[in-house]
Amino acid sequence: MIGLISATAAGAAARDRLAAAWPDRTRVYEGPAGEAVRAAFAECDRLVCFLATGATVRLLAPLLGDKAADPGVVCVDEGGRFAVSLVGGHGGGANELAHEVAQLLGAEPVVTTATDAVGLAGLDTLGLPAEGAVAAVSRALLDGEPVSLEAESAWPLPPVPFAGQGAYTVRLTDRAVPPGPREVLLRPPSLVVGVGASRGAPVGEVLGLIEEALREAGLSVRSVAELATVDAKSEEPGIVAAAGRLGVPLVTYPADELAAVAVPNPSDAPLAAVGTPSVAEAAALRTGGELLVPKRKSAASPAMATCAVVRRPGRGRLAVVGLGPGARDLLTPRAAAELRRASVLVGLDQYVDQIRDLIRPGTRVLESGLGAEEERARTAVAEARKGHAVALIGSGDAGVYAMASPALAEASDDIDVVGVPGVTAALAAGAVLGAPLGHDHVSISLSDLHTPWEVIERRVRAAAEADIVVTFYNPRSRGRDWQLPKALAVLSGHREPETPVGVVRNASRPDESARLTTLAGLDPATVDMMTVVTVGNTATRNIAGRMVTPRGYRWQHAPEGAR
């Protein structure tokens, strides 16, 4: 919950805008500012104070304890010009909140954390528990000193500029080892604990068994990703409470699925009770991986709980990211976040150039030229299979005539795949032209490099016969100058010569150009590969210089008095 505190009318107005935008995330604290800050600090995860920074600092000072536990605090000035991350930038989430608040209020985010200021991913912001000399190793990274990475298992980390052997080390491990004086331990969520329990098993017995099993195996409890059990135990209080105290989800599986998992220690007791010869081992092994702790029972008499521990392999992550049509303000926040998260970036060289300033230090960039789409897709998938966090970029939307289809055709279920939508060229061009896509529409690529012309022509004819607005991608190049005239001829057999046609080149970019012509008036020689051509249907009109395809609402055709 985010606590909102203000002291003036202007602050209250900005406060109320946040409260209205985030009704489920925020709580307004009324009354004197000092009392409101104290109450919110004790009850909320984060605070937004619409107060002067000096006043906020004085009110917070006696409340501050541990930066790992204190809520993050953002301070917004009286004029609503700045959203300052004041306390708890990383651990408290204030840096992220400052950006969110600034975007909503139209303010400027102010983040002074050293790593954020230079675009470096902080070691305490990698999404993994961090132990040890976080400040010292972060300072070494900022100063450009060599910091080595010792990864005991592959895991998709965000970019960090590790470089060879140095006096400082970041170790990725799920083993219960103490950090050295110049070392940071990162705990990957690599351990799955399978749990079985008799009805009414106490939470203390379940949790004590888990902690004892991890301790004796030399494993860190901070690397436990989830507890797993059979569906029949999904509401067993002791298991549910143990997951809650560990702060991990409880995952359950049907008994028949667990019965199909080969285990070293099957038993007749669970088979009779819940329909599977193994609960703890089978549930842990269900996700795949190496069995580190075979089934063991709790020390109570009679024993009411069992557990087993599996180390699951790290799964690489492939984000297929659409960059939009070219303008920076049409690059979505989600796409920008994925670019910052990726430790490996794969893309066409000219697209990499568009977003090079967003790439964090430590990111490995694999760029190539035109015509290497399949190679880029294979490269991105191969890097993800090595356990990396990979971003494969394309223009517009990566799923529209771009990299998503070759990448997903190459990928299997051994990696995680995330699609990030982008603004397409058709949508960007449509916004420039007016509203040409107001009714049913279709996009067709005229490039016959991957699709036989016979197939393309059949699709154009089908769109013409169905009276659908058509947007042509890849309409004409030096080596392909006959396809567009032929496609227009097909459409001309079903539409009038005066049918509006919009031609947009480099939509959303600084050298954008657009013109509205007709089906008879379009000169294909004025079109190139950077152009999108949109041909209207029989209802499309040129209204005040804008291309408009009516939606066909009944009120548009009703008599004036009946509207």
Tab-separated table of N, CA, C and O in Angstrom, residues 477-538:
chain	number	residue	atom	x	y	z
A	477	SER	N	10.572	-2.045	-53.902
A	477	SER	CA	12.013	-1.832	-53.756
A	477	SER	C	12.633	-1.764	-55.149
A	477	SER	O	11.944	-1.954	-56.161
A	478	ARG	N	13.919	-1.518	-55.201
A	478	ARG	CA	14.582	-1.423	-56.507
A	478	ARG	C	14.475	-2.719	-57.290
A	478	ARG	O	14.307	-2.718	-58.516
A	479	GLY	N	14.575	-3.812	-56.600
A	479	GLY	CA	14.502	-5.107	-57.278
A	479	GLY	C	13.095	-5.647	-57.417
A	479	GLY	O	12.880	-6.672	-58.075
A	480	ARG	N	12.115	-4.978	-56.795
A	480	ARG	CA	10.718	-5.442	-56.849
A	480	ARG	C	9.827	-4.243	-57.173
A	480	ARG	O	9.247	-3.629	-56.293
A	481	ASP	N	9.739	-3.916	-58.435
A	481	ASP	CA	9.002	-2.717	-58.806
A	481	ASP	C	7.678	-3.006	-59.509
A	481	ASP	O	6.946	-2.085	-59.862
A	482	TRP	N	7.329	-4.274	-59.685
A	482	TRP	CA	6.109	-4.598	-60.415
A	482	TRP	C	4.973	-5.084	-59.519
A	482	TRP	O	3.809	-5.109	-59.928
A	483	GLN	N	5.285	-5.452	-58.273
A	483	GLN	CA	4.255	-6.039	-57.417
A	483	GLN	C	3.177	-5.037	-57.027
A	483	GLN	O	1.982	-5.359	-57.019
A	484	LEU	N	3.581	-3.816	-56.669
A	484	LEU	CA	2.587	-2.826	-56.249
A	484	LEU	C	1.629	-2.479	-57.387
A	484	LEU	O	0.403	-2.470	-57.168
A	485	PRO	N	2.113	-2.166	-58.604
A	485	PRO	CA	1.144	-1.906	-59.690
A	485	PRO	C	0.178	-3.065	-59.916
A	485	PRO	O	-1.015	-2.844	-60.166
A	486	LYS	N	0.674	-4.291	-59.809
A	486	LYS	CA	-0.202	-5.437	-60.030
A	486	LYS	C	-1.242	-5.557	-58.919
A	486	LYS	O	-2.418	-5.861	-59.168
A	487	ALA	N	-0.831	-5.307	-57.671
A	487	ALA	CA	-1.775	-5.354	-56.554
A	487	ALA	C	-2.823	-4.261	-56.688
A	487	ALA	O	-4.024	-4.486	-56.433
A	488	LEU	N	-2.414	-3.075	-57.110
A	488	LEU	CA	-3.367	-1.983	-57.301
A	488	LEU	C	-4.344	-2.299	-58.420
A	488	LEU	O	-5.532	-1.941	-58.350
A	489	ALA	N	-3.864	-2.978	-59.448
A	489	ALA	CA	-4.745	-3.362	-60.555
A	489	ALA	C	-5.813	-4.339	-60.078
A	489	ALA	O	-6.976	-4.270	-60.495
A	490	VAL	N	-5.429	-5.256	-59.197
A	490	VAL	CA	-6.409	-6.193	-58.649
A	490	VAL	C	-7.489	-5.439	-57.872
A	490	VAL	O	-8.696	-5.692	-58.024
A	491	LEU	N	-7.065	-4.492	-57.043
A	491	LEU	CA	-8.029	-3.710	-56.268
A	491	LEU	C	-8.907	-2.860	-57.181
A	491	LEU	O	-10.107	-2.663	-56.906
A	492	SER	N	-8.326	-2.355	-58.259
A	492	SER	CA	-9.080	-1.489	-59.170
A	492	SER	C	-10.224	-2.229	-59.837
A	492	SER	O	-11.181	-1.589	-60.312
A	493	GLY	N	-10.145	-3.534	-59.871
A	493	GLY	CA	-11.244	-4.300	-60.452
A	493	GLY	C	-12.470	-4.330	-59.566
A	493	GLY	O	-13.539	-4.787	-60.003
A	494	HIS	N	-12.347	-3.862	-58.328
A	494	HIS	CA	-13.460	-3.917	-57.382
A	494	HIS	C	-13.755	-2.560	-56.743
A	494	HIS	O	-14.735	-2.450	-55.986
A	495	ARG	N	-12.937	-1.539	-56.992
A	495	ARG	CA	-13.120	-0.235	-56.351
A	495	ARG	C	-13.001	0.881	-57.383
A	495	ARG	O	-12.286	0.740	-58.388
A	496	GLU	N	-13.658	1.969	-57.087
A	496	GLU	CA	-13.677	3.097	-58.014
A	496	GLU	C	-12.315	3.774	-58.086
A	496	GLU	O	-11.528	3.732	-57.115
A	497	PRO	N	-12.022	4.426	-59.217
A	497	PRO	CA	-10.732	5.132	-59.343
A	497	PRO	C	-10.539	6.211	-58.280
A	497	PRO	O	-9.411	6.534	-57.909
A	498	GLU	N	-11.648	6.774	-57.747
A	498	GLU	CA	-11.540	7.857	-56.760
A	498	GLU	C	-11.355	7.334	-55.335
A	498	GLU	O	-11.308	8.117	-54.373
A	499	THR	N	-11.230	6.028	-55.158
A	499	THR	CA	-11.030	5.470	-53.824
A	499	THR	C	-9.808	6.108	-53.165
A	499	THR	O	-8.716	6.115	-53.750
A	500	PRO	N	-9.950	6.648	-51.948
A	500	PRO	CA	-8.802	7.289	-51.288
A	500	PRO	C	-7.667	6.298	-51.009
A	500	PRO	O	-7.910	5.143	-50.628
A	501	VAL	N	-6.462	6.768	-51.190
A	501	VAL	CA	-5.248	6.000	-50.894
A	501	VAL	C	-4.310	6.899	-50.096
A	501	VAL	O	-4.015	8.030	-50.517
A	502	GLY	N	-3.842	6.409	-48.958
A	502	GLY	CA	-2.890	7.152	-48.133
A	502	GLY	C	-1.494	6.597	-48.287
A	502	GLY	O	-1.309	5.371	-48.281
A	503	VAL	N	-0.528	7.481	-48.406
A	503	VAL	CA	0.871	7.083	-48.582
A	503	VAL	C	1.688	7.785	-47.500
A	503	VAL	O	1.757	9.020	-47.467
A	504	VAL	N	2.278	7.007	-46.606
A	504	VAL	CA	3.056	7.569	-45.495
A	504	VAL	C	4.446	6.958	-45.525
A	504	VAL	O	4.604	5.730	-45.547
A	505	ARG	N	5.441	7.830	-45.518
A	505	ARG	CA	6.831	7.368	-45.497
A	505	ARG	C	7.474	7.739	-44.166
A	505	ARG	O	7.324	8.848	-43.668
A	506	ASN	N	8.175	6.764	-43.552
A	506	ASN	CA	8.855	6.988	-42.273
A	506	ASN	C	7.907	7.550	-41.217
A	506	ASN	O	8.183	8.567	-40.573
A	507	ALA	N	6.800	6.864	-41.042
A	507	ALA	CA	5.795	7.312	-40.075
A	507	ALA	C	6.408	7.482	-38.694
A	507	ALA	O	7.124	6.603	-38.209
A	508	SER	N	6.170	8.628	-38.081
A	508	SER	CA	6.569	9.009	-36.727
A	508	SER	C	8.027	9.441	-36.627
A	508	SER	O	8.468	9.842	-35.552
A	509	ARG	N	8.774	9.382	-37.715
A	509	ARG	CA	10.191	9.763	-37.647
A	509	ARG	C	10.369	11.214	-38.082
A	509	ARG	O	9.457	11.823	-38.674
A	510	PRO	N	11.535	11.798	-37.826
A	510	PRO	CA	11.715	13.227	-38.151
A	510	PRO	C	11.467	13.568	-39.617
A	510	PRO	O	11.007	14.674	-39.922
A	511	ASP	N	11.772	12.648	-40.535
A	511	ASP	CA	11.577	12.923	-41.958
A	511	ASP	C	10.265	12.346	-42.475
A	511	ASP	O	10.141	12.033	-43.665
A	512	GLU	N	9.292	12.222	-41.604
A	512	GLU	CA	7.984	11.697	-41.996
A	512	GLU	C	7.371	12.539	-43.107
A	512	GLU	O	7.459	13.770	-43.112
A	513	SER	N	6.737	11.864	-44.051
A	513	SER	CA	5.967	12.548	-45.090
A	513	SER	C	4.707	11.758	-45.352
A	513	SER	O	4.687	10.534	-45.217
A	514	ALA	N	3.640	12.463	-45.713
A	514	ALA	CA	2.370	11.801	-45.957
A	514	ALA	C	1.605	12.555	-47.029
A	514	ALA	O	1.706	13.781	-47.148
A	515	ARG	N	0.844	11.808	-47.804
A	515	ARG	CA	-0.020	12.445	-48.792
A	515	ARG	C	-1.250	11.562	-49.011
A	515	ARG	O	-1.202	10.348	-48.813
A	516	LEU	N	-2.326	12.212	-49.409
A	516	LEU	CA	-3.571	11.517	-49.697
A	516	LEU	C	-3.858	11.646	-51.177
A	516	LEU	O	-3.900	12.751	-51.730
A	517	THR	N	-4.019	10.527	-51.833
A	517	THR	CA	-4.279	10.510	-53.271
A	517	THR	C	-5.435	9.551	-53.523
A	517	THR	O	-6.243	9.299	-52.628
A	518	THR	N	-5.516	9.044	-54.748
A	518	THR	CA	-6.589	8.117	-55.099
A	518	THR	C	-5.992	6.866	-55.735
A	518	THR	O	-4.814	6.821	-56.091
A	519	LEU	N	-6.858	5.883	-55.897
A	519	LEU	CA	-6.404	4.633	-56.500
A	519	LEU	C	-5.902	4.876	-57.923
A	519	LEU	O	-4.894	4.285	-58.345
A	520	ALA	N	-6.577	5.759	-58.654
A	520	ALA	CA	-6.132	6.063	-60.012
A	520	ALA	C	-4.936	7.009	-60.025
A	520	ALA	O	-4.118	6.983	-60.964
A	521	GLY	N	-4.808	7.835	-58.975
A	521	GLY	CA	-3.766	8.861	-58.989
A	521	GLY	C	-2.444	8.445	-58.375
A	521	GLY	O	-1.442	9.179	-58.491
A	522	LEU	N	-2.378	7.287	-57.734
A	522	LEU	CA	-1.135	6.879	-57.077
A	522	LEU	C	-0.086	6.487	-58.109
A	522	LEU	O	-0.334	5.626	-58.975
A	523	ASP	N	1.085	7.089	-58.027
A	523	ASP	CA	2.226	6.721	-58.866
A	523	ASP	C	3.112	5.767	-58.074
A	523	ASP	O	3.771	6.179	-57.121
A	524	PRO	N	3.154	4.485	-58.439
A	524	PRO	CA	3.967	3.531	-57.683
A	524	PRO	C	5.439	3.904	-57.617
A	524	PRO	O	6.141	3.494	-56.683
A	525	ALA	N	5.925	4.690	-58.553
A	525	ALA	CA	7.339	5.062	-58.553
A	525	ALA	C	7.697	5.960	-57.377
A	525	ALA	O	8.880	6.109	-57.039
A	526	THR	N	6.696	6.550	-56.722
A	526	THR	CA	6.957	7.436	-55.573
A	526	THR	C	6.996	6.662	-54.258
A	526	THR	O	7.125	7.269	-53.198
A	527	VAL	N	6.889	5.346	-54.323
A	527	VAL	CA	6.806	4.500	-53.133
A	527	VAL	C	8.085	3.691	-52.998
A	527	VAL	O	8.653	3.244	-53.997
A	528	ASP	N	8.533	3.508	-51.741
A	528	ASP	CA	9.703	2.661	-51.508
A	528	ASP	C	9.453	1.776	-50.288
A	528	ASP	O	8.349	1.726	-49.752
A	529	MET	N	10.505	1.093	-49.816
A	529	MET	CA	10.368	0.145	-48.708
A	529	MET	C	10.092	0.821	-47.371
A	529	MET	O	9.668	0.164	-46.424
A	530	MET	N	10.325	2.111	-47.273
A	530	MET	CA	10.058	2.828	-46.033
A	530	MET	C	8.642	3.389	-45.996
A	530	MET	O	8.279	4.129	-45.095
A	531	THR	N	7.842	3.004	-46.994
A	531	THR	CA	6.506	3.562	-47.163
A	531	THR	C	5.443	2.536	-46.806
A	531	THR	O	5.608	1.344	-47.054
A	532	VAL	N	4.356	3.010	-46.232
A	532	VAL	CA	3.157	2.214	-46.001
A	532	VAL	C	2.051	2.794	-46.871
A	532	VAL	O	1.803	4.002	-46.843
A	533	VAL	N	1.400	1.923	-47.654
A	533	VAL	CA	0.330	2.349	-48.552
A	533	VAL	C	-0.984	1.765	-48.039
A	533	VAL	O	-1.116	0.546	-47.893
A	534	THR	N	-1.958	2.636	-47.771
A	534	THR	CA	-3.264	2.204	-47.278
A	534	THR	C	-4.326	2.547	-48.305
A	534	THR	O	-4.514	3.721	-48.648
A	535	VAL	N	-5.010	1.532	-48.801
A	535	VAL	CA	-6.062	1.698	-49.810
A	535	VAL	C	-7.411	1.522	-49.130
A	535	VAL	O	-7.667	0.500	-48.478
A	536	GLY	N	-8.279	2.512	-49.270
A	536	GLY	CA	-9.571	2.465	-48.615
A	536	GLY	C	-10.522	1.475	-49.248
A	536	GLY	O	-10.258	0.912	-50.318
A	537	ASN	N	-11.663	1.259	-48.602
A	537	ASN	CA	-12.715	0.432	-49.191
A	537	ASN	C	-13.742	1.347	-49.854
A	537	ASN	O	-13.522	2.552	-49.987
A	538	THR	N	-14.888	0.782	-50.260
A	538	THR	CA	-15.861	1.595	-50.988
A	538	THR	C	-16.533	2.647	-50.111
A	538	THR	O	-17.167	3.562	-50.625
